[in-house]
Amino acid sequence: MPALVLLGAQWGDEGKGKATDLLGGSVDYVVRYQGGNNAGHTVVVGDQKYALHLLPSGILSPGCTPVIGNGVVVDPSVLLSELSGLNERGVDTSKLLISGNAHIITPYNVTVDKVTERFLGKRKIGTTGRGIGPTYADKINRVGIRVQDLYDESILTQKVEAALDVKNQILTKLYNRRAIAVDQVVEELLVYADKLAPYVADTVLVLNQALENDKVVLFEGGQGTLLDIDHGTYPFVTSSNPTAGGACTGAGVGPTKISRVIGILKAYTTRVGAGPFPTELFDEDGEALRRIGGEKGVTTGRDRRCGWFDAVIARYATRVNGLTDFFLTKLDVLTGWEQIPVCVAYEIDGKRVEELPYSQTDFHHAKPVYEMLPGWSEDISKAKSFSDLPKNAQDYAKALEEMSGAPISAIGVGPGRNETIEINSFI
Ligand code: GDP
Ligand code: IMO
Ligand code: MG
C-alpha cells in the first residue's frame, strides 16, 4: 500500500490538517501537490496548536519527510516565515524538500489578485488574496517563475521581464496602478535563493524512488473537491486541482501507484468566499454550527458560511476522486440537536435530482431535499471506538456512509490527534 491521497470532499476546511497529522507518524513522506498558502490547516498536538499554510501537515511528525511538489505555488516569504515560526517552537524542518519546478508566487501576482477582485466588484470570487489564481495563470500562459529560476539571475531577469511586459500595461492603463519595476522584483526574489537552496530537490525522482523502495507516501490535498478548477463550482473555485488526479500531475507520480484515496468529510458543510451552497443556513442553526465548530478561516479570518450535510456533494466527491474511504470529521459539533437535517437530493425547478447537476444554472437553482435524522445529547468527545458512540450518533454516521458511497474509516470527535475513532486502519 505505497501511496495514499488525502483530500477535501467538500469546499475545504474539512479537517485535512488533523487527518494528515494523525497519519504522519506512520508514513515516510507527506506531499502537498497543489494550491499554496491559500490553505489553512490547523493541527492540534497536545496543548499546542499549529496553523500551517504551505508546509505539509506531516512536518510535525519527526520521522516524516515533508515535500512541496511541482504542482504547488510557493510564496517564498510565507514559506520562510512559516519555517522560522516552527523552528522557534522547536519543530525540526530540515528534512523539507521543495520541487525546483514549483512556481513562485511573486509580489506582482499578489497585487494582480487583489486588484482583479476589487474590479470584479459584486461578482468577485472572494479569493484569499494570496496571488494563487494569477500565479497559476502565469504558469499556464508560460510566463511563470519557477523555484529553479532563482539560481540563474540572467534567466530570472528575462522571465520577470516577460511576465511584467503585459501586466504593467494592464496595471497602469486599466487599473490605474503604478508599473512594477523588473529590477526590484528580481532583487527581492534573489534574496530567497540562498535561503531556499538547502531544500530544493528533484522531488519527482525522490518520490518515485521512495515508492520503488516500498516507502509510504501520503499526498495531502489543499482546498477541496468542490473548489477544483475542473470539477468544482466554477467560477467560484480555486485555480488548481485538489481532486485525486491532481496528486499525479502535481507530484509526478503515476496513477497506478495510488492505492487509497481518503476523502475528508465534515459532518456538516462549510464554505468560505462566494458561490452557490444549497444547504447554507441563515438562521440560528447556522450561527450555532459556526460557534460550536469554530468556523472561522485560518488564512483570512473570515467567518465560514455554514449549512447541513449534503449527501449529493459527498456522492459526487466519491465519484470524481474514486474515493476508497471517508474520514468523517467534527461529529462532536452536532451534539445537542434533537433532529439533524441531511440533504439527500435537490429540487431543481420542481424536479427531484439525485446527483450534482453539471449545469451551473441548475446548481444555482438547487434547493435541498432534507431527511431528518435523530440527534443525540451525550458528550462524544471521549469516544474511542464506534461502539462508544450513542446509538443515534452511530446511525447518523452509518446513514452518511450509505448515502455517500464509500466506507467511513475514521471519525473525528475533537480537534486533537487522539480525538479520533479509528474504524479501519488506513495503512
Ligand atoms: P483543513 O483546511 O481541512 O485542514 O481544516 P481547517 O484546519 O481549516 O479547519 C478544521 C478545523 O476543525 C480546525 O480548527 C481543526 O482543529 C478542527 N477539527 C478537525 N477535526 C475535528 C473534529 O473532529 N472535531 C472538532 N471539534 N474539531 C475538529
Ligand atoms: P484549505 O486547504 C476553504 C476558497 C476561497 C475562494 C476560492 C478561491 O484550508 O481547505 P483562491 O485564493 O484559492 O484563489 O480563492 O477558494 N479557498 C478556500 N476555502 N479552504 C481553503 O483551503 C481554501 N483555499 C481557497 O475562499 O472562495
Ligand atoms: Mg483550512
Coordinates of C-alpha atoms and ligand atoms in Angstrom, one line a residue:
M1 CA 0.0 0.0 0.0
P2 CA 2.6 2.6 -1.0
A3 CA 0.7 5.8 -2.0
L4 CA -2.4 7.3 -0.4
V5 CA -4.2 10.6 -1.2
L6 CA -6.0 12.5 1.4
L7 CA -8.2 15.3 0.2
G8 CA -11.2 17.5 1.0
A9 CA -14.5 16.1 -0.1
Q10 CA -16.4 19.4 0.2
W11 CA -15.4 23.1 0.0
G12 CA -12.2 22.9 2.1
D13 CA -11.6 23.2 5.8
E14 CA -12.9 19.7 6.4
G15 CA -10.1 18.9 8.8
K16 CA -7.4 17.7 6.4
G17 CA -4.6 19.0 8.6
K18 CA -5.7 17.0 11.6
A19 CA -6.1 13.8 9.5
T20 CA -2.8 14.2 7.8
D21 CA -1.0 14.8 11.1
L22 CA -2.7 11.7 12.5
L23 CA -1.3 9.6 9.7
G24 CA 2.1 11.4 9.7
G25 CA 3.6 9.1 12.3
S26 CA 3.0 6.0 10.1
V27 CA 4.2 7.4 6.7
D28 CA 7.6 8.2 5.2
Y29 CA 6.6 11.2 3.1
V30 CA 3.8 13.8 3.2
V31 CA 3.4 15.7 -0.1
R32 CA 1.5 18.9 -1.0
Y33 CA 0.6 18.6 -4.7
Q34 CA -1.4 21.7 -5.4
G35 CA -2.5 25.1 -4.1
G36 CA -0.4 27.3 -1.9
N37 CA -0.8 29.5 1.1
N38 CA -4.5 29.9 0.4
A39 CA -4.7 26.7 2.5
G40 CA -5.0 27.0 6.3
H41 CA -4.6 23.7 8.1
T42 CA -5.0 23.6 11.9
V43 CA -3.2 20.8 13.7
V44 CA -3.6 20.3 17.5
V45 CA -0.9 18.3 19.2
G46 CA -1.4 18.0 23.0
D47 CA -1.8 21.6 24.2
Q48 CA 0.0 23.0 21.1
K49 CA -1.9 24.4 18.1
Y50 CA -0.3 24.9 14.7
A51 CA -1.6 26.8 11.7
L52 CA 0.0 25.5 8.5
H53 CA -0.4 27.2 5.2
L54 CA 2.2 25.9 2.8
L55 CA 4.0 23.2 4.6
P56 CA 2.5 19.7 4.5
S57 CA 1.0 18.8 7.9
G58 CA 3.4 15.9 8.1
I59 CA 6.1 18.4 9.1
L60 CA 5.0 17.9 12.7
S61 CA 5.9 14.2 12.6
P62 CA 9.7 13.8 13.2
G63 CA 10.1 10.6 11.1
C64 CA 8.3 12.0 8.1
T65 CA 9.8 13.9 5.1
P66 CA 7.6 16.8 4.0
V67 CA 7.6 17.6 0.3
I68 CA 6.3 20.6 -1.6
G69 CA 5.5 19.1 -5.1
N70 CA 5.8 20.7 -8.5
G71 CA 2.1 21.5 -8.6
V72 CA 2.2 23.8 -5.6
V73 CA 2.6 27.6 -5.9
V74 CA 5.1 28.9 -3.4
D75 CA 5.3 32.3 -1.8
P76 CA 8.9 32.3 -0.5
S77 CA 8.3 34.9 2.1
V78 CA 5.4 33.0 3.6
L79 CA 7.3 29.7 3.4
L80 CA 10.4 31.2 5.2
S81 CA 8.3 32.7 7.9
E82 CA 6.3 29.5 8.4
L83 CA 9.6 27.6 8.7
S84 CA 11.1 30.1 11.2
G85 CA 7.9 30.1 13.2
L86 CA 8.1 26.3 13.6
N87 CA 11.8 26.4 14.3
E88 CA 11.2 28.8 17.2
R89 CA 8.7 26.3 18.6
G90 CA 11.3 23.5 18.4
V91 CA 10.0 21.8 15.3
D92 CA 12.8 20.4 13.1
T93 CA 12.1 21.4 9.5
S94 CA 15.4 20.4 8.0
K95 CA 14.0 17.4 6.0
L96 CA 11.7 19.6 3.9
L97 CA 12.1 19.1 0.1
I98 CA 10.8 21.7 -2.4
S99 CA 10.4 20.9 -6.1
G100 CA 12.6 23.0 -8.4
N101 CA 9.6 23.0 -10.8
A102 CA 7.1 24.5 -8.3
H103 CA 6.0 28.0 -9.4
I104 CA 6.7 31.1 -7.3
I105 CA 4.0 33.5 -6.2
T106 CA 5.7 36.8 -6.9
P107 CA 4.7 40.1 -5.3
Y108 CA 3.0 41.2 -8.6
N109 CA 0.8 38.0 -8.6
V110 CA -0.5 39.1 -5.2
T111 CA -1.1 42.6 -6.5
V112 CA -3.0 41.3 -9.5
D113 CA -5.1 39.0 -7.3
K114 CA -6.2 41.9 -5.2
V115 CA -6.9 44.4 -8.0
T116 CA -8.8 41.9 -10.0
E117 CA -11.1 41.1 -7.1
R118 CA -11.7 44.8 -6.5
F119 CA -12.6 45.3 -10.1
L120 CA -14.9 42.4 -10.2
G121 CA -17.0 44.2 -7.5
K122 CA -20.0 42.2 -6.6
R123 CA -19.1 39.4 -9.0
K124 CA -15.8 38.8 -7.0
I125 CA -14.8 35.2 -6.2
G126 CA -13.8 36.1 -2.6
T127 CA -10.3 34.8 -3.1
T128 CA -7.8 34.6 -0.2
G129 CA -5.8 37.4 -1.9
R130 CA -2.6 35.4 -1.8
G131 CA -1.9 35.5 -5.6
I132 CA -3.0 31.9 -6.2
G133 CA -5.0 32.4 -9.4
P134 CA -2.6 34.9 -11.1
T135 CA 0.3 32.6 -10.4
Y136 CA -1.4 29.6 -12.0
A137 CA -2.5 31.9 -14.9
D138 CA 1.2 32.8 -15.4
K139 CA 2.1 29.1 -15.3
I140 CA -0.5 28.2 -18.0
N141 CA 0.5 31.3 -20.0
R142 CA 4.1 30.1 -19.8
V143 CA 5.3 33.2 -18.2
G144 CA 5.6 31.8 -14.7
I145 CA 8.7 31.9 -12.5
R146 CA 9.8 28.6 -11.0
V147 CA 11.9 27.9 -7.9
Q148 CA 14.8 26.8 -10.1
D149 CA 14.9 30.2 -11.9
L150 CA 16.2 31.7 -8.7
Y151 CA 19.5 30.1 -9.4
D152 CA 20.2 31.8 -12.8
E153 CA 20.0 35.5 -12.5
S154 CA 20.0 36.2 -16.2
I155 CA 17.2 33.7 -16.9
L156 CA 15.3 35.1 -13.9
T157 CA 15.5 38.7 -15.2
Q158 CA 14.4 37.6 -18.7
K159 CA 11.4 35.8 -17.2
V160 CA 10.3 38.6 -14.9
E161 CA 10.6 40.9 -17.9
A162 CA 8.4 38.7 -19.9
A163 CA 5.9 38.4 -17.1
L164 CA 5.7 42.1 -16.4
D165 CA 5.6 43.2 -20.1
V166 CA 1.8 42.8 -20.5
K167 CA 1.0 43.0 -16.7
N168 CA 2.4 46.5 -16.4
Q169 CA 0.3 47.7 -19.4
I170 CA -2.8 46.3 -17.6
L171 CA -1.8 47.6 -14.2
T172 CA -1.1 51.2 -15.4
K173 CA -3.7 51.6 -18.2
L174 CA -6.6 49.6 -16.9
Y175 CA -6.3 49.5 -13.2
N176 CA -4.6 52.9 -12.8
R177 CA -1.8 51.5 -10.7
R178 CA 2.0 52.1 -10.8
A179 CA 4.1 49.9 -13.0
I180 CA 6.2 47.3 -11.3
A181 CA 10.0 47.6 -11.8
V182 CA 11.7 44.4 -13.1
D183 CA 14.9 45.1 -11.2
Q184 CA 13.1 45.5 -7.9
V185 CA 11.3 42.2 -8.3
V186 CA 14.5 40.3 -9.3
E187 CA 16.4 41.8 -6.4
E188 CA 13.6 40.7 -4.0
L189 CA 13.4 37.2 -5.4
L190 CA 17.2 36.7 -5.4
V191 CA 17.3 37.2 -1.6
Y192 CA 15.3 34.0 -1.3
A193 CA 17.7 31.9 -3.4
D194 CA 20.3 31.0 -0.7
K195 CA 17.6 30.6 2.0
L196 CA 15.7 28.1 -0.1
A197 CA 18.7 26.3 -1.6
P198 CA 19.1 23.6 1.1
Y199 CA 15.5 22.4 0.4
V200 CA 15.4 22.4 -3.4
A201 CA 15.3 18.9 -4.9
D202 CA 14.2 16.8 -7.8
T203 CA 11.1 15.7 -5.9
V204 CA 9.7 13.6 -8.7
L205 CA 12.8 11.4 -8.6
V206 CA 12.8 11.3 -4.8
L207 CA 9.2 10.2 -4.6
N208 CA 9.3 7.6 -7.3
Q209 CA 12.4 6.1 -5.8
A210 CA 10.8 6.1 -2.4
L211 CA 7.8 4.2 -3.9
E212 CA 10.1 1.7 -5.6
N213 CA 11.6 1.1 -2.2
D214 CA 8.2 0.4 -0.6
K215 CA 8.1 3.6 1.4
V216 CA 4.7 5.0 2.3
V217 CA 3.8 8.3 0.6
L218 CA 0.8 10.4 1.6
F219 CA -0.4 13.1 -0.7
E220 CA -2.2 15.9 1.2
G221 CA -4.7 18.0 -0.8
G222 CA -5.3 21.6 -0.1
Q223 CA -8.8 23.1 -0.6
G224 CA -11.5 20.6 -1.6
T225 CA -13.3 18.8 -4.4
L226 CA -15.9 21.5 -5.0
L227 CA -13.2 24.1 -5.2
D228 CA -11.4 22.2 -8.0
I229 CA -10.9 24.2 -11.2
D230 CA -12.3 21.4 -13.4
H231 CA -14.7 19.6 -11.1
G232 CA -15.8 22.3 -8.6
T233 CA -18.4 25.1 -8.7
Y234 CA -16.7 27.1 -11.4
P235 CA -16.0 30.0 -11.4
F236 CA -16.3 30.0 -7.6
V237 CA -13.3 27.8 -7.3
T238 CA -9.6 27.9 -6.7
S239 CA -7.1 27.7 -9.6
S240 CA -5.7 24.1 -9.2
N241 CA -6.9 20.5 -9.0
P242 CA -7.3 19.3 -5.4
T243 CA -9.1 16.2 -6.7
A244 CA -7.2 12.9 -6.7
G245 CA -5.8 13.2 -10.2
G246 CA -4.1 16.4 -9.2
A247 CA -1.8 14.3 -7.0
C248 CA -0.4 12.6 -10.1
T249 CA 0.3 15.7 -12.0
G250 CA 1.2 17.8 -9.0
A251 CA 3.8 15.3 -7.8
G252 CA 4.9 13.4 -10.9
V253 CA 3.6 10.0 -9.7
G254 CA 1.6 7.7 -11.9
P255 CA -2.0 6.8 -11.1
T256 CA -1.1 3.1 -10.8
K257 CA 0.9 3.9 -7.7
I258 CA -2.1 5.2 -5.8
S259 CA -4.0 2.6 -3.9
R260 CA -6.1 4.5 -1.5
V261 CA -7.9 7.9 -1.8
I262 CA -9.3 9.2 1.5
G263 CA -12.0 11.9 1.4
I264 CA -12.1 14.2 4.4
L265 CA -15.8 14.9 5.1
K266 CA -17.2 17.2 7.6
A267 CA -20.4 16.0 9.4
Y268 CA -22.0 19.3 8.2
T269 CA -20.9 21.7 5.4
T270 CA -19.0 25.0 5.3
R271 CA -17.7 27.3 2.6
V272 CA -15.6 30.5 2.5
G273 CA -15.9 33.0 -0.2
A274 CA -18.6 33.4 -2.8
G275 CA -20.5 30.8 -4.8
P276 CA -23.6 28.5 -4.6
F277 CA -24.2 26.5 -1.4
P278 CA -27.5 24.7 -1.4
T279 CA -27.7 23.7 2.3
E280 CA -26.4 27.1 3.6
L281 CA -28.2 28.3 6.8
F282 CA -29.0 31.9 7.6
D283 CA -30.7 31.2 10.9
E284 CA -29.6 30.4 14.4
D285 CA -28.7 26.8 13.5
G286 CA -26.1 28.2 11.1
E287 CA -24.9 30.5 13.8
A288 CA -24.7 27.6 16.2
L289 CA -22.6 25.5 13.8
R290 CA -20.2 28.4 13.3
R291 CA -19.9 29.0 17.0
I292 CA -19.6 25.4 18.2
G293 CA -17.5 24.3 15.2
G294 CA -15.2 27.4 15.5
E295 CA -15.8 28.0 11.8
K296 CA -13.5 31.0 11.2
G297 CA -10.9 30.9 8.4
V298 CA -7.4 30.1 9.4
T299 CA -5.9 32.0 6.5
T300 CA -8.1 35.1 6.2
G301 CA -10.0 35.2 9.5
R302 CA -13.3 35.3 7.6
D303 CA -16.4 33.7 9.1
R304 CA -17.2 30.4 7.2
R305 CA -20.7 30.0 5.8
C306 CA -22.3 27.0 7.5
G307 CA -25.0 24.5 6.5
W308 CA -26.2 21.0 6.9
F309 CA -24.6 17.9 5.5
D310 CA -25.1 17.5 1.7
A311 CA -25.0 13.9 0.6
V312 CA -25.3 14.8 -3.1
I313 CA -21.9 16.5 -2.8
A314 CA -20.4 13.6 -0.9
R315 CA -21.5 11.2 -3.6
Y316 CA -20.0 13.4 -6.3
A317 CA -16.7 13.6 -4.4
T318 CA -16.7 9.8 -4.2
R319 CA -17.1 9.6 -7.9
V320 CA -14.7 12.2 -9.2
N321 CA -11.9 11.2 -6.8
G322 CA -12.5 7.4 -6.8
L323 CA -12.7 7.6 -3.0
T324 CA -11.9 4.4 -1.2
D325 CA -12.6 5.7 2.3
F326 CA -14.1 8.7 4.2
F327 CA -12.7 10.3 7.3
L328 CA -15.7 11.9 8.9
T329 CA -14.8 14.9 11.0
K330 CA -16.4 17.1 13.6
L331 CA -19.2 14.7 14.5
D332 CA -18.9 16.2 18.1
V333 CA -20.1 19.6 16.8
L334 CA -23.5 18.1 16.0
T335 CA -24.1 17.1 19.7
G336 CA -27.2 18.7 21.1
W337 CA -29.6 18.9 18.1
E338 CA -32.8 17.0 18.6
Q339 CA -33.0 16.3 14.9
I340 CA -30.4 16.8 12.3
P341 CA -31.4 17.5 8.7
V342 CA -29.4 15.9 6.0
C343 CA -29.7 16.8 2.3
V344 CA -30.4 13.7 0.3
A345 CA -31.3 15.2 -3.1
Y346 CA -32.1 18.6 -4.7
E347 CA -35.2 20.0 -6.0
I348 CA -34.4 21.9 -9.2
D349 CA -37.2 23.8 -10.9
G350 CA -39.8 21.4 -9.5
K351 CA -37.9 18.2 -10.2
R352 CA -36.1 15.9 -7.8
V353 CA -32.5 15.5 -8.7
E354 CA -30.3 12.9 -7.1
E355 CA -26.9 13.8 -8.5
L356 CA -24.9 17.0 -8.7
P357 CA -26.1 18.8 -11.9
Y358 CA -23.3 19.7 -14.3
S359 CA -25.1 22.9 -15.3
Q360 CA -24.2 26.0 -13.2
T361 CA -27.6 27.4 -13.7
D362 CA -29.3 24.3 -12.3
F363 CA -26.9 24.2 -9.4
H364 CA -27.7 27.8 -8.5
H365 CA -31.4 26.8 -8.5
A366 CA -30.9 23.7 -6.4
K367 CA -33.0 23.6 -3.2
P368 CA -32.1 20.9 -0.6
V369 CA -34.5 18.0 0.0
Y370 CA -33.9 17.1 3.6
E371 CA -34.3 13.9 5.6
M372 CA -34.4 14.3 9.3
L373 CA -32.1 12.1 11.4
P374 CA -32.5 11.8 15.2
G375 CA -29.8 13.6 17.1
W376 CA -28.0 12.9 20.4
S377 CA -27.2 14.9 23.5
E378 CA -24.4 12.8 25.1
D379 CA -20.8 14.2 25.0
I380 CA -19.0 12.1 22.4
S381 CA -15.6 13.8 22.6
K382 CA -14.1 10.9 24.7
A383 CA -15.4 8.1 22.5
K384 CA -12.5 5.8 21.4
S385 CA -14.4 3.2 19.5
F386 CA -17.5 3.2 17.3
S387 CA -19.4 1.3 20.0
D388 CA -18.7 4.2 22.5
L389 CA -20.9 6.5 20.4
P390 CA -24.6 6.8 21.3
K391 CA -26.8 4.9 19.0
N392 CA -28.2 7.9 17.2
A393 CA -24.6 9.2 16.5
Q394 CA -23.7 5.7 15.2
D395 CA -26.9 5.8 13.0
Y396 CA -26.1 9.3 11.7
A397 CA -22.6 8.1 10.6
K398 CA -24.0 4.9 9.1
A399 CA -26.6 6.9 7.2
L400 CA -24.0 9.3 5.8
E401 CA -21.8 6.4 4.8
E402 CA -24.7 4.7 3.0
M403 CA -25.6 8.0 1.1
S404 CA -22.0 8.9 0.3
G405 CA -20.9 5.7 -1.4
A406 CA -17.7 4.9 0.5
P407 CA -16.9 3.4 3.9
I408 CA -16.2 5.7 6.8
S409 CA -12.9 4.5 8.2
A410 CA -12.4 7.1 10.9
I411 CA -14.5 9.6 12.8
G412 CA -13.2 12.9 14.4
V413 CA -14.8 13.7 17.8
G414 CA -12.5 16.7 18.6
P415 CA -9.6 18.7 17.2
G416 CA -6.8 16.8 19.0
R417 CA -4.7 14.0 17.4
N418 CA -6.2 11.4 19.8
E419 CA -9.8 12.6 19.5
T420 CA -10.4 10.1 16.7
I421 CA -12.3 6.9 16.4
E422 CA -10.3 4.6 14.0
I423 CA -12.6 2.0 12.4
N424 CA -10.4 0.6 9.6
S425 CA -6.7 1.2 9.5
F426 CA -5.5 3.4 6.6
I427 CA -2.0 2.0 6.3
Ligands
GDP1 P1 -8.3 21.9 6.8 O1 -8.2 23.2 6.0 O2 -9.1 20.9 6.0 O3 -7.1 21.4 7.3 O4 -9.3 22.3 8.0 P2 -9.1 23.6 9.0 O5 -7.9 23.3 9.8 O6 -9.1 24.8 8.2 O7 -10.4 23.6 9.8 C1 -10.8 22.4 10.5 C2 -11.0 22.9 12.0 O8 -11.6 21.9 12.7 C3 -9.6 23.1 12.7 O9 -9.8 24.1 13.7 C4 -9.4 21.7 13.4 O10 -8.6 21.8 14.6 C5 -10.8 21.4 13.7 N1 -11.1 19.9 13.8 C6 -10.6 18.9 12.9 N2 -11.2 17.8 13.2 C7 -12.1 18.0 14.2 C8 -13.1 17.2 14.9 O11 -13.2 16.0 14.6 N3 -13.8 17.8 15.9 C9 -13.7 19.1 16.2 N4 -14.4 19.7 17.1 N5 -12.8 19.9 15.5 C10 -12.0 19.4 14.6
IMO2 P1 -8.0 24.6 2.9 O1 -6.8 23.9 2.4 C1 -11.6 26.9 2.1 C2 -11.5 29.5 -1.5 C3 -11.5 31.0 -1.3 C4 -12.3 31.4 -2.5 C5 -11.8 30.4 -3.6 C6 -10.7 31.0 -4.4 O2 -7.7 25.3 4.2 O3 -9.2 23.8 2.9 P2 -8.1 31.4 -4.0 O4 -7.4 32.3 -3.1 O5 -7.7 30.0 -3.9 O6 -8.0 31.9 -5.4 O7 -9.6 31.6 -3.6 O8 -11.3 29.3 -2.9 N1 -10.4 28.8 -0.8 C7 -10.6 28.0 0.3 N2 -11.7 27.8 1.1 N3 -10.4 26.3 2.4 C8 -9.3 26.5 1.7 O9 -8.2 25.8 1.9 C9 -9.4 27.4 0.6 N4 -8.5 27.9 -0.3 C10 -9.1 28.7 -1.1 O10 -12.2 31.4 -0.1 O11 -13.6 31.2 -2.3
MG3 MG -8.5 25.2 6.1

